[in-house]
Tab-separated table of C-alpha atoms and ligand atoms in Angstrom:
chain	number	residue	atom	x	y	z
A	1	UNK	CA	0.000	0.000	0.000
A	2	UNK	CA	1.526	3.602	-0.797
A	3	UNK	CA	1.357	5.855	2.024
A	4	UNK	CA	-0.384	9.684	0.755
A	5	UNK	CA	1.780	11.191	2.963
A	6	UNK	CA	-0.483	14.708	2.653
A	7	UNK	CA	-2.927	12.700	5.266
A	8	UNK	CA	0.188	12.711	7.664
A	9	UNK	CA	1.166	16.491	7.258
A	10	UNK	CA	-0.458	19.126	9.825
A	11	UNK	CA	-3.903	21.338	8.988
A	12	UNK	CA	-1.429	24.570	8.868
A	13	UNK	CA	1.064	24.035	6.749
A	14	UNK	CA	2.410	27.779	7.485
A	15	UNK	CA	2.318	27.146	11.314
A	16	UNK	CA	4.318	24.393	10.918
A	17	UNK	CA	6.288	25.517	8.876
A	18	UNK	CA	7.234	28.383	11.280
A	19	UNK	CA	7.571	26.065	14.191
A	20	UNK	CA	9.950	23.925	12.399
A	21	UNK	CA	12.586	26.090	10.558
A	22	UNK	CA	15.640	27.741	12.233
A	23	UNK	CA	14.886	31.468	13.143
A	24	UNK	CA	17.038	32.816	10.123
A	25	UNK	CA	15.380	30.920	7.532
A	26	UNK	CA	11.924	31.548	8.704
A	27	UNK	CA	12.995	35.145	8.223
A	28	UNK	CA	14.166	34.620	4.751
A	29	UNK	CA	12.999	37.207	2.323
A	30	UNK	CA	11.618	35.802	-1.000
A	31	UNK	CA	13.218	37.748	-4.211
A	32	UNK	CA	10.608	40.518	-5.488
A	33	UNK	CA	12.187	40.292	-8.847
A	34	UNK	CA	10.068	36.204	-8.759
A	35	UNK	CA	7.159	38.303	-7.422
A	36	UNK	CA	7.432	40.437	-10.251
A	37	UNK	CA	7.336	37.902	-12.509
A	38	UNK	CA	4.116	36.302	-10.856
A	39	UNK	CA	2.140	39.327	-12.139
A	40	UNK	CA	3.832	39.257	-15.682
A	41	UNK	CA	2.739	35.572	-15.803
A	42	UNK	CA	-0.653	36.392	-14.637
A	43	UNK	CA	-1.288	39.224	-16.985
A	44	UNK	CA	-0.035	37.153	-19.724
A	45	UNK	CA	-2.021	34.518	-19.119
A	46	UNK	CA	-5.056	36.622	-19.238
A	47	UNK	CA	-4.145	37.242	-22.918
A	48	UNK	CA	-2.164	40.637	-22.458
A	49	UNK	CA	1.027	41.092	-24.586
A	50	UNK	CA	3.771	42.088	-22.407
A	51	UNK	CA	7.293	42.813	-22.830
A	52	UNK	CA	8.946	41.503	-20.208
A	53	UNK	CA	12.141	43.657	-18.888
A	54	UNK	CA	12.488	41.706	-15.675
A	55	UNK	CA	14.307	38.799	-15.809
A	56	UNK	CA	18.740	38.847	-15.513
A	57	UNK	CA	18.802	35.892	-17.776
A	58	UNK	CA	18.883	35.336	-21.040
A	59	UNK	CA	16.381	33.605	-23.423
A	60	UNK	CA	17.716	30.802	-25.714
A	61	UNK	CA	14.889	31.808	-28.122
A	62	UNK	CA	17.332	35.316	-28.601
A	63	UNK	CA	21.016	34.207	-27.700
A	64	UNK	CA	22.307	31.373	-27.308
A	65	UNK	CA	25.295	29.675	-26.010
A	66	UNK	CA	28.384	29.144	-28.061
A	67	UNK	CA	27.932	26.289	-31.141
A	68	UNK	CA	30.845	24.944	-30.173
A	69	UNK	CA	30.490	24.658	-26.448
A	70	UNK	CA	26.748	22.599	-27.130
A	71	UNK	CA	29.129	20.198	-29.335
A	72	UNK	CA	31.966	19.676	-26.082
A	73	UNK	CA	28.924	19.102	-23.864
A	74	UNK	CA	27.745	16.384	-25.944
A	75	UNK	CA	31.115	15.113	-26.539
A	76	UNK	CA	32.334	14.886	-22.912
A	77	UNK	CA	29.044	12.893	-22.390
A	78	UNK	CA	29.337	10.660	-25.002
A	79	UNK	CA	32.830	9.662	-23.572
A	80	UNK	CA	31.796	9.344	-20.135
A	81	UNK	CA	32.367	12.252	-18.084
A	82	UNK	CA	29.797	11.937	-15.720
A	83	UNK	CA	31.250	11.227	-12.689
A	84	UNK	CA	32.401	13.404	-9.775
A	85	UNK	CA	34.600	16.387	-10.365
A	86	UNK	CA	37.042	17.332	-8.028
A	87	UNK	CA	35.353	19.547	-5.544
A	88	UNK	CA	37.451	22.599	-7.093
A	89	UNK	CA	36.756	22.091	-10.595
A	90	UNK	CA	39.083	19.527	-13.012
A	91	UNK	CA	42.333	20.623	-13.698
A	92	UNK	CA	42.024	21.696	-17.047
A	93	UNK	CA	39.267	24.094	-16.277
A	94	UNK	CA	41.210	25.660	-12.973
A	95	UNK	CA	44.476	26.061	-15.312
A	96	UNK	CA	42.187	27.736	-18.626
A	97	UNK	CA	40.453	30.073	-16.379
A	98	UNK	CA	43.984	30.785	-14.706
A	99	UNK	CA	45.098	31.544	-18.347
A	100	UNK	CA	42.511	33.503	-19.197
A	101	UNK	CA	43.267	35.851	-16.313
A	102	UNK	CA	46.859	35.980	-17.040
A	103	UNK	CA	46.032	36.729	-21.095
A	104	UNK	CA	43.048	39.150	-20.379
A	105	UNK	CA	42.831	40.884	-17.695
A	106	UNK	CA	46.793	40.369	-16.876
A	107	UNK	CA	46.605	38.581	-13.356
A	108	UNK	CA	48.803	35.744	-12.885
A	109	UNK	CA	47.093	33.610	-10.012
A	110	UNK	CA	48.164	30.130	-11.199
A	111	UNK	CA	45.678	27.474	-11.448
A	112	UNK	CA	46.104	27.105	-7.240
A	113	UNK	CA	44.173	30.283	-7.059
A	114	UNK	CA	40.959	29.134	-9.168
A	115	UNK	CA	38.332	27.597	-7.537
A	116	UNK	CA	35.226	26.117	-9.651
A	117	UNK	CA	31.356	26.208	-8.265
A	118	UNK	CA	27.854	25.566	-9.535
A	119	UNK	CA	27.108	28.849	-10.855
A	120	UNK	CA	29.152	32.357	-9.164
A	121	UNK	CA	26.654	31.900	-6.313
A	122	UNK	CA	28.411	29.214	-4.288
A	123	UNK	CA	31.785	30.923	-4.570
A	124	UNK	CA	29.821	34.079	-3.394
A	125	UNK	CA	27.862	32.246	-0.296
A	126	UNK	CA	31.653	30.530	0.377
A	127	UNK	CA	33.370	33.519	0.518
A	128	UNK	CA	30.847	34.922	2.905
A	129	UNK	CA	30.876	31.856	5.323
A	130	UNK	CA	35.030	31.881	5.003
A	131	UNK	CA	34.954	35.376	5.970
A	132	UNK	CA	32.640	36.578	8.418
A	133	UNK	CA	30.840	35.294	11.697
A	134	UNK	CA	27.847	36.491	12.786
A	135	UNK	CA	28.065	40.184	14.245
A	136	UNK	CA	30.986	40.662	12.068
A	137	UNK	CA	30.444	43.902	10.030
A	138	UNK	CA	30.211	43.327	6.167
A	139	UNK	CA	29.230	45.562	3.176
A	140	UNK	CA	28.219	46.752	0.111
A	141	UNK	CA	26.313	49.200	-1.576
A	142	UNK	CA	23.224	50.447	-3.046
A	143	UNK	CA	21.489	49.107	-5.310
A	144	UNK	CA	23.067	45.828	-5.957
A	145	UNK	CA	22.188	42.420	-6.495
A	146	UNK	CA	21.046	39.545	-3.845
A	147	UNK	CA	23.949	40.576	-0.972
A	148	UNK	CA	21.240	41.323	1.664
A	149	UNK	CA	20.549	37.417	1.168
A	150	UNK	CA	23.661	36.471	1.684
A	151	UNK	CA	24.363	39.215	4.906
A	152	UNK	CA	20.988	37.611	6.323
A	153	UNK	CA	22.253	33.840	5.798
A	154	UNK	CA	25.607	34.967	7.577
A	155	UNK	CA	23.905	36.900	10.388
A	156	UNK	CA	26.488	39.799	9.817
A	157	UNK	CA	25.764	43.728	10.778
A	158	UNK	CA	25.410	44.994	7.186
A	159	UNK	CA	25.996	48.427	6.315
A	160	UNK	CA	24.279	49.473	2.997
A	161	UNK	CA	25.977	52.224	1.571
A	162	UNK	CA	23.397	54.116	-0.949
A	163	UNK	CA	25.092	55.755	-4.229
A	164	UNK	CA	23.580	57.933	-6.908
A	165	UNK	CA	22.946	58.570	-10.735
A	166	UNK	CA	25.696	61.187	-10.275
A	167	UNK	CA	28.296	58.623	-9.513
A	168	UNK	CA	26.619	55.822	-12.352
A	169	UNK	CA	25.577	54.402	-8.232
A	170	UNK	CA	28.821	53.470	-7.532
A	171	UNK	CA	30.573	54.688	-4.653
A	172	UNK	CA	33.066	57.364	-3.838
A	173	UNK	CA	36.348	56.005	-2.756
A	174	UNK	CA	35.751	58.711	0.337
A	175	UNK	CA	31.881	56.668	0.955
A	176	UNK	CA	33.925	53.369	0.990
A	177	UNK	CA	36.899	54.531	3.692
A	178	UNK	CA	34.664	55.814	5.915
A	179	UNK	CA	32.492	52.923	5.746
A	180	UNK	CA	35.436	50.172	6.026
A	181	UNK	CA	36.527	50.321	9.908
A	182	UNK	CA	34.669	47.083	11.633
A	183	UNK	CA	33.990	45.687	8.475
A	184	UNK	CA	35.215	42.114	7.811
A	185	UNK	CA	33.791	42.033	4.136
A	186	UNK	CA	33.228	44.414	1.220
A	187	UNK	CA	31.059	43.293	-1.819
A	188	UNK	CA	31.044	45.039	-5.086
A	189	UNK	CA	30.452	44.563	-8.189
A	190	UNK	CA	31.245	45.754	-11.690
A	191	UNK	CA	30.234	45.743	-14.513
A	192	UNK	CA	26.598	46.516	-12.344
A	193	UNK	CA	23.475	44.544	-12.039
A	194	UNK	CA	20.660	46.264	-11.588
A	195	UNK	CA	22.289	49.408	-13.384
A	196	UNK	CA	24.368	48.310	-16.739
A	197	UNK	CA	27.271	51.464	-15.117
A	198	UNK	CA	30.728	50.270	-14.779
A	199	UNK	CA	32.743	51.492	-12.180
A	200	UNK	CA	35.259	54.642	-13.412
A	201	UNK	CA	39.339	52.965	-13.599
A	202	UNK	CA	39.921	56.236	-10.732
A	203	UNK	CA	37.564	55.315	-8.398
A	204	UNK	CA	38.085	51.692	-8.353
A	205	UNK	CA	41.985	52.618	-7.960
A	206	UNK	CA	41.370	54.839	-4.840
A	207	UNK	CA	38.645	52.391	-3.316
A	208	UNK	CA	41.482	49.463	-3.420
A	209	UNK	CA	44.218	51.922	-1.902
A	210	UNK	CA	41.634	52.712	1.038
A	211	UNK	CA	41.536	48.786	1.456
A	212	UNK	CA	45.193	48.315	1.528
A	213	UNK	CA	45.373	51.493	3.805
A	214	UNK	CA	42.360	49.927	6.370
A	215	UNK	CA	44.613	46.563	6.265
A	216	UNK	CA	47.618	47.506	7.022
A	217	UNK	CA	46.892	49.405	9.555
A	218	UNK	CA	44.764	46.532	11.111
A	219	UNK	CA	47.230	44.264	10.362
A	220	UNK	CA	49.963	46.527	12.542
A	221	UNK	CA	48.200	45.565	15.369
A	222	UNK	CA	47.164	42.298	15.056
A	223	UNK	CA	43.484	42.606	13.764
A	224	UNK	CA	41.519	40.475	10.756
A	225	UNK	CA	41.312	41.696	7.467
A	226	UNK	CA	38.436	43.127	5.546
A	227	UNK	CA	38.118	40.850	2.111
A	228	UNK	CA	36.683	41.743	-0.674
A	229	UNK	CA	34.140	39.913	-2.794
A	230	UNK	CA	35.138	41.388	-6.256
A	231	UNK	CA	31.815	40.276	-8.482
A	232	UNK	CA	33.148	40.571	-12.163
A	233	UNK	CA	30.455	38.150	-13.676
A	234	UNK	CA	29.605	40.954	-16.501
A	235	UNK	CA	33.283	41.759	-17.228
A	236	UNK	CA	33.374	40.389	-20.725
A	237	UNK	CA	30.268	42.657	-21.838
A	238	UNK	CA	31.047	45.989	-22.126
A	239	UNK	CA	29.835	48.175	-23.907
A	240	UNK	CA	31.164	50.949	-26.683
A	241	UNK	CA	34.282	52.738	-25.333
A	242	UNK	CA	33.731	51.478	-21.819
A	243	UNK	CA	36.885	48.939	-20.164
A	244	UNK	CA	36.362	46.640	-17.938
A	245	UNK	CA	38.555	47.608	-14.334
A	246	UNK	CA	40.096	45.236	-12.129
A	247	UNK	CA	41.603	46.369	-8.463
A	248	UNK	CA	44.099	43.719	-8.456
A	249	UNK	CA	45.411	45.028	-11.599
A	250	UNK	CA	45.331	48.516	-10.298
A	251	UNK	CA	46.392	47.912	-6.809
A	252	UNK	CA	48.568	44.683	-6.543
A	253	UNK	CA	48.423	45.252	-2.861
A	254	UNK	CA	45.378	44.601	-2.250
A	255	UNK	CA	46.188	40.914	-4.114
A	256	UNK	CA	45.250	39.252	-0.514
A	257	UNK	CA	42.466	40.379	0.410
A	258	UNK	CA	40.336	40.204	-2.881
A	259	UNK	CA	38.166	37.462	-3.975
A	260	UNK	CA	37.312	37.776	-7.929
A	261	UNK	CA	33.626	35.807	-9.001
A	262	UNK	CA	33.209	34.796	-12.131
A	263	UNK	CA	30.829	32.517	-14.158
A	264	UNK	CA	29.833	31.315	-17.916
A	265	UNK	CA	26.369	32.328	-16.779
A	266	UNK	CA	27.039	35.815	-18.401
A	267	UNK	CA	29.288	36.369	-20.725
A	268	UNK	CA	28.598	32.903	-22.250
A	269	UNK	CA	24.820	33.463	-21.758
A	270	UNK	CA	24.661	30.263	-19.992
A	271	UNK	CA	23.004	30.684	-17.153
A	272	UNK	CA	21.653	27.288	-16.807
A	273	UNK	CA	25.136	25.282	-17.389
A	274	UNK	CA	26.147	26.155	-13.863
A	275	UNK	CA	29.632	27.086	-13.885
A	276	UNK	CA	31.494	29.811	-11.800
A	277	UNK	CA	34.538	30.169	-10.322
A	278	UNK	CA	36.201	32.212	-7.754
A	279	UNK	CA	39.995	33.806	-8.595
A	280	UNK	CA	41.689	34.373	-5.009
A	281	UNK	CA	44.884	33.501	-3.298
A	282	UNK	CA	46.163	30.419	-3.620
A	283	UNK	CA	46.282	29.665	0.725
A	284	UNK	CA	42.357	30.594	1.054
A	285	UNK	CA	41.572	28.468	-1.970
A	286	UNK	CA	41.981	24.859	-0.158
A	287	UNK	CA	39.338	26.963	2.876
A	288	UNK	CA	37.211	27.520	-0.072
A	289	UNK	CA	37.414	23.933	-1.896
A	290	UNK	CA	36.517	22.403	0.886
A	291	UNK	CA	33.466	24.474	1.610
A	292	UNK	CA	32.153	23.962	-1.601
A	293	UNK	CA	32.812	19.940	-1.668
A	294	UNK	CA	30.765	19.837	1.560
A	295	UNK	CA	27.905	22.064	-0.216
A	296	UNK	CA	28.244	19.428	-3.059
A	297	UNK	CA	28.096	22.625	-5.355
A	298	UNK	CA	30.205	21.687	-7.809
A	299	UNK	CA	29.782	22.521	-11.869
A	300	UNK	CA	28.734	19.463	-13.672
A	301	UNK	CA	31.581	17.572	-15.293
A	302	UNK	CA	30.568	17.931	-18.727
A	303	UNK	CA	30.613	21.350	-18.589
A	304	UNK	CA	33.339	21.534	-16.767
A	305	UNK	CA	35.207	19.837	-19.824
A	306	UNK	CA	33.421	22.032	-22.582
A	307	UNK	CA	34.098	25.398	-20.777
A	308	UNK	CA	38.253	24.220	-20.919
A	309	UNK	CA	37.918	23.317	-24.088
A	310	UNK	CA	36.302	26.593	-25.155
A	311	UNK	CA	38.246	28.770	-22.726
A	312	UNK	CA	42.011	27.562	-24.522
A	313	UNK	CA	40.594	28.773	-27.640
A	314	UNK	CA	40.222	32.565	-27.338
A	315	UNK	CA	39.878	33.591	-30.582
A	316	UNK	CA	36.594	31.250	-30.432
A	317	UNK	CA	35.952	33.455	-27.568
A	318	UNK	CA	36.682	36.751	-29.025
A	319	UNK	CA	34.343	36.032	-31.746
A	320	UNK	CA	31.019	34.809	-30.052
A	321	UNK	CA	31.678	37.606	-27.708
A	322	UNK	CA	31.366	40.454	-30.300
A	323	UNK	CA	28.040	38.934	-31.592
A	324	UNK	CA	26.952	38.904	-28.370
A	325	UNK	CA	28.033	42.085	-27.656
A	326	UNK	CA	26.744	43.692	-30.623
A	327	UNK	CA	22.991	41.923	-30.056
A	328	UNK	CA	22.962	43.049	-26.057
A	329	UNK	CA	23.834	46.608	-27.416
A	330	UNK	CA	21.729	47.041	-30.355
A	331	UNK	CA	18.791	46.185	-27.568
A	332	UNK	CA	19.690	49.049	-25.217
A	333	UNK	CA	21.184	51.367	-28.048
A	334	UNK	CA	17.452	51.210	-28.748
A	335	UNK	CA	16.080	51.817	-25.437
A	336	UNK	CA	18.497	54.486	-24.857
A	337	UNK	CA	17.764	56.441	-28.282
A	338	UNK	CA	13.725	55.996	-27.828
A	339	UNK	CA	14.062	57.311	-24.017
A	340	UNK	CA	16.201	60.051	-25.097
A	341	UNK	CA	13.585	61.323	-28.142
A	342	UNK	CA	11.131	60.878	-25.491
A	343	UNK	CA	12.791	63.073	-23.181
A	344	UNK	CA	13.841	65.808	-26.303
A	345	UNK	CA	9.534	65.774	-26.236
A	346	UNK	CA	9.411	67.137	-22.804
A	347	UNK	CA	8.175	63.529	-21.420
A	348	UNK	CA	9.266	62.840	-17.910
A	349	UNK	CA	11.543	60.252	-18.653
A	350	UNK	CA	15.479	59.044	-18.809
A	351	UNK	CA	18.122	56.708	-18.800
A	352	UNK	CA	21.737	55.796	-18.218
A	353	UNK	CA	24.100	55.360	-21.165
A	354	UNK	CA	24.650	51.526	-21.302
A	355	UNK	CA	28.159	50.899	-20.005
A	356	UNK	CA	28.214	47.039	-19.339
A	357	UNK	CA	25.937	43.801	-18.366
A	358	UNK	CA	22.539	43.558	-19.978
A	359	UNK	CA	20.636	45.676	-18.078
A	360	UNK	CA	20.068	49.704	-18.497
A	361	UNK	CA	18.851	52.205	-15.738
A	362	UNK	CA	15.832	53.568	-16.190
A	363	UNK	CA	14.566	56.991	-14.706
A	364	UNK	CA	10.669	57.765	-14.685
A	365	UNK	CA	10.242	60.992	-13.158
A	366	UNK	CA	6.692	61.139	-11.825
A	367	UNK	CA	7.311	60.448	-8.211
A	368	UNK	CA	5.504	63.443	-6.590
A	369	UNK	CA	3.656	63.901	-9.987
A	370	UNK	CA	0.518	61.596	-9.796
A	371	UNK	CA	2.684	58.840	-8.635
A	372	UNK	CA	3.734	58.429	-4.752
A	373	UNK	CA	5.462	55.366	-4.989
A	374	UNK	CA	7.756	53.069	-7.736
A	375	UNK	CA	5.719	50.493	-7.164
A	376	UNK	CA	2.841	52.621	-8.686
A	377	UNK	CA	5.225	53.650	-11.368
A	378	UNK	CA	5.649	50.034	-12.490
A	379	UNK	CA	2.260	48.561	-11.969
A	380	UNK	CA	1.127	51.728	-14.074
A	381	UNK	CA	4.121	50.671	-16.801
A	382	UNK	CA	2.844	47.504	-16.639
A	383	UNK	CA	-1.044	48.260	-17.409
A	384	UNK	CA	-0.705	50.749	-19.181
A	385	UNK	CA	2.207	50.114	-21.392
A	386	UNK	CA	2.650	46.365	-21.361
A	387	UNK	CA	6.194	46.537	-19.947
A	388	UNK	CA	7.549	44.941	-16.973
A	389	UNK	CA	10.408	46.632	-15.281
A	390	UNK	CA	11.783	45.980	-11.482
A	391	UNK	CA	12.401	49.161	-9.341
A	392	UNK	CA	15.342	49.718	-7.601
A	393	UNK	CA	13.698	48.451	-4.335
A	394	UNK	CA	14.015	45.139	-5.482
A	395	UNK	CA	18.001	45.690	-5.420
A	396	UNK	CA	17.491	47.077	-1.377
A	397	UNK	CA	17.313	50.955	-2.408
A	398	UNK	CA	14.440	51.219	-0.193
A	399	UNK	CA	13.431	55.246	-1.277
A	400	UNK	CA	10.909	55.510	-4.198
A	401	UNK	CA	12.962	57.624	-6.732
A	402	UNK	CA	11.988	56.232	-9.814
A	403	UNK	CA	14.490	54.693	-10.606
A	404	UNK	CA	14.112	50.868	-12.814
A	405	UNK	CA	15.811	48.343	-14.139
A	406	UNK	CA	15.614	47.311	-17.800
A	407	UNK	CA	16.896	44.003	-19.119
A	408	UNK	CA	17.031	42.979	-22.561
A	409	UNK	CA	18.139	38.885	-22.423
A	410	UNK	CA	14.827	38.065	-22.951
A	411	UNK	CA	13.255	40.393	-25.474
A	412	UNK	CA	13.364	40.610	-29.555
A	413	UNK	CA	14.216	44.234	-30.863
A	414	UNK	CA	10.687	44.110	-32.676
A	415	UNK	CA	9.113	43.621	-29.020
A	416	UNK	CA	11.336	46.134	-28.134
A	417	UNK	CA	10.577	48.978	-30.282
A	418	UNK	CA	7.218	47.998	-29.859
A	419	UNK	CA	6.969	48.648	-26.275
A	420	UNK	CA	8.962	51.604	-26.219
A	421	UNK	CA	5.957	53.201	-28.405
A	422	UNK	CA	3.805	51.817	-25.583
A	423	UNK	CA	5.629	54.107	-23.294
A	424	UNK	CA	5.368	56.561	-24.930
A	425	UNK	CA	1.943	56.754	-25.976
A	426	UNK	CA	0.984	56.015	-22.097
A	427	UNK	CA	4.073	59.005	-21.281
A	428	UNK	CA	1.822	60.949	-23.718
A	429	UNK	CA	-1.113	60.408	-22.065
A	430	UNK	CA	-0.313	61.118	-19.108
A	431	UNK	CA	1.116	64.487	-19.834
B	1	LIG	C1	26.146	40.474	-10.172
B	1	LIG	C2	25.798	39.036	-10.183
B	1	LIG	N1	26.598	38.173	-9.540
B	1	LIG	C3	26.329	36.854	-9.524
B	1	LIG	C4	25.223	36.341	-10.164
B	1	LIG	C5	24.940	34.883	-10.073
B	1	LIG	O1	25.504	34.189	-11.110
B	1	LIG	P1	25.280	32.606	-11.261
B	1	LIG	O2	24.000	32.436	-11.993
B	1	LIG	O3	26.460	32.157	-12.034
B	1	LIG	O4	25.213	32.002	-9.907
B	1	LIG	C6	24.340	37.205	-10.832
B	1	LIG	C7	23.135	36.693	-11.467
B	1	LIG	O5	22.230	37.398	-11.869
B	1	LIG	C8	24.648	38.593	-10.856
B	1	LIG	O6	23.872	39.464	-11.495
């Protein structure tokens, strides 16, 4: 006889629920971007045509991984590769990513300072159990992607630090030294999710000297560290004249204290494969292996073996990155020109220059004019133009100041310039 097990589980689910799970996870915020996309799915259900700016992934049905990485995947399958990977990646992955940072962004770790994961996420969530304890101070700075998640998990005092348009919302290397005494980790990242800016090759220089400067002087009398989670996961999509910057590069001094994440998920536009790795010194790697082997989060052989393969062949690289490049841009070359004509019209509307990443910054400027709230900006986007965007809230910039963020990894240009007449009709009528 099977057993239904739902005639075994209690009347409230959500009671139990609460009684059973450890105080930190019952207090686990669920991401608004998936809340977001709840209502898109809704609304399109209903029959409504909506272009969907929402989601940080990318759509097959638009770009696709490399050719020639589909044909290793099947290959290493075919001959077998499908048993554990060492819990830091194979060899020949931890030595082609190594070369790739030597070659590209001129950083000679060795293959001893590469450490493979599932994804950047477990190298992120690693570095923030290696690093901190709970009270420790950590931070990072608004808006930005997922790190109150990770601060939560970790139980750490988190200082947000919030930036502005004015500095493309990075932060001043002034905001970060007099944020960095008590803190035990730093997270940044560049170039930025939610906001498609990349950080200025000045700033980032100064910001790193302030590290070294808060180190060594902790490390004169005896005190820890603060690391720094250095999230370059965008850094082969830039866009125009902008260059990616790396501290490490700029700053060699701050070599110990800086963990670099990286991933496939982006610049490969394979979000799904699951591979990520962190770059960082070769004595915290072992720490960091053997984290990750007891999360089991390692990057599926297979892929493992493709992503070598493909990474020792950079002029394979080069080339599927400048059609990707070219297809990210001529999406939010689009949005930028449309918002910008809309603007010349006297609408209340605006947007960042794309710099990097897929996504672009959008400003609607009707907070205090008929609108209280972004959330009443968007859900007013959303009816009234068919377009889904995700407010800055959703990346912990808790004021409403109209601010959005626009991604294009899902979306056709026709869709595209479709919906950007949507805006502006609704701008229109509005005004
Ligand atoms: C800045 C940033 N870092 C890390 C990640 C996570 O990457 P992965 O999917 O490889 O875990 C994302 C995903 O959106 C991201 O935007």
């Amino acid at each position: 006889m099977t057993i239904r097990i739902a005639d075994h589980l209690p009347a409230d689910p959500d009671r139990a629920m609460r009684l059973a799970l450890d105080r930190t996870m019952a207090e686990m915020k669920g991401s608004r971007i998936l809340g977001i996309a709840g209502d898109v799915q809704a609304m399109q259900a209903r029959g409504r045509r909506i272009c969907n700016l929402t989601v940080g992934d990318f759509s097959p049905a638009h770009f696709r991984v490399p050719d020639a990485l589909t044909d290793q995947v099947q290959r290493a399958m075919a001959e077998g590769h499908t048993n554990y990977p060492p819990a830091d990646g194979i060899p020949e992955l931890k030595r082609a990513v190594a070369d790739m940072y030597a070659r590209d962004l001129g950083l000679d770790y060795g293959a001893a300072g590469v450490c493979v994961g599932s994804g950047a996420r477990p190298p992120i969530y690693a570095a923030w159990r290696l690093f901190t304890e709970p009270g420790d101070g950590s931070l990072s700075f608004l808006p930005s992607w997922n790190v109150g998640y990770y601060a939560h998990f970790c139980k750490t005092r988190h200082e947000f630090v919030r930036t502005t348009a004015d500095t493309n919302f990075f932060p001043t290397a002034d905001q970060v030294a007099a944020a960095l005494p008590g803190k035990r980790l730093m997270y940044m990242n560049s170039p930025l999710n939610p906001t498609g800016t990349a950080i200025d090759e000045a700033v980032l220089r100064d910001i790193a000297q302030a590290l070294v400067d808060e180190n060594r002087a902790r490390e004169a009398v005896g005190d820890k560290p603060c690391m720094w989670i250095y999230d370059q996961v965008y850094w082969r999509l830039t866009s125009g004249d902008t260059r990616h910057h790396n501290p490490v590069r700029l700053v060699p001094e701050c070599a110990p204290y800086v963990i670099h994440v990286d991933a496939v998920s982006k610049w490969l536009a394979g979000t799904g494969l699951r591979v990520g790795w962190a770059v960082l010194p070769p004595y915290l790697q072992a720490r960091m292996k053997g984290f990750i082997g007891h999360m089991g989060a390692w990057a599926p052989r297979p892929i493992q073996q493709a992503t070598a393969w493909l990474l020792d062949r950079p002029e394979l690289v080069a080339d599927y990155l400048s059609g990707l490049q070219a297809a990210i841009d001529a999406r939010l070359r689009r949005i930028h020109a449309a918002v910008q004509e809309m603007r010349a019209e006297g609408l209340p509307i605006d947007a960042i220059a794309p710099q990097g990443a897929i996504y672009l910054s959008l400003h609607v400027d009707m907070i205090g004019r008929g609108f209280d709230t972004n959330e009443q900006i968007r859900t007013w986007l959303l009816e009234e133009a068919g377009v889904a965007v995700v407010p800055f809230q959703a990346f912990d910039m808790p004021e409403d100041t109209g601010w959005f963020r626009m991604s294009v990894g899902a979306v056709g240009i026709e869709e595209l310039d479709e919906a950007l007449l949507r805006i502006r009709e609704a701008l229109r009528r509005r005004a």
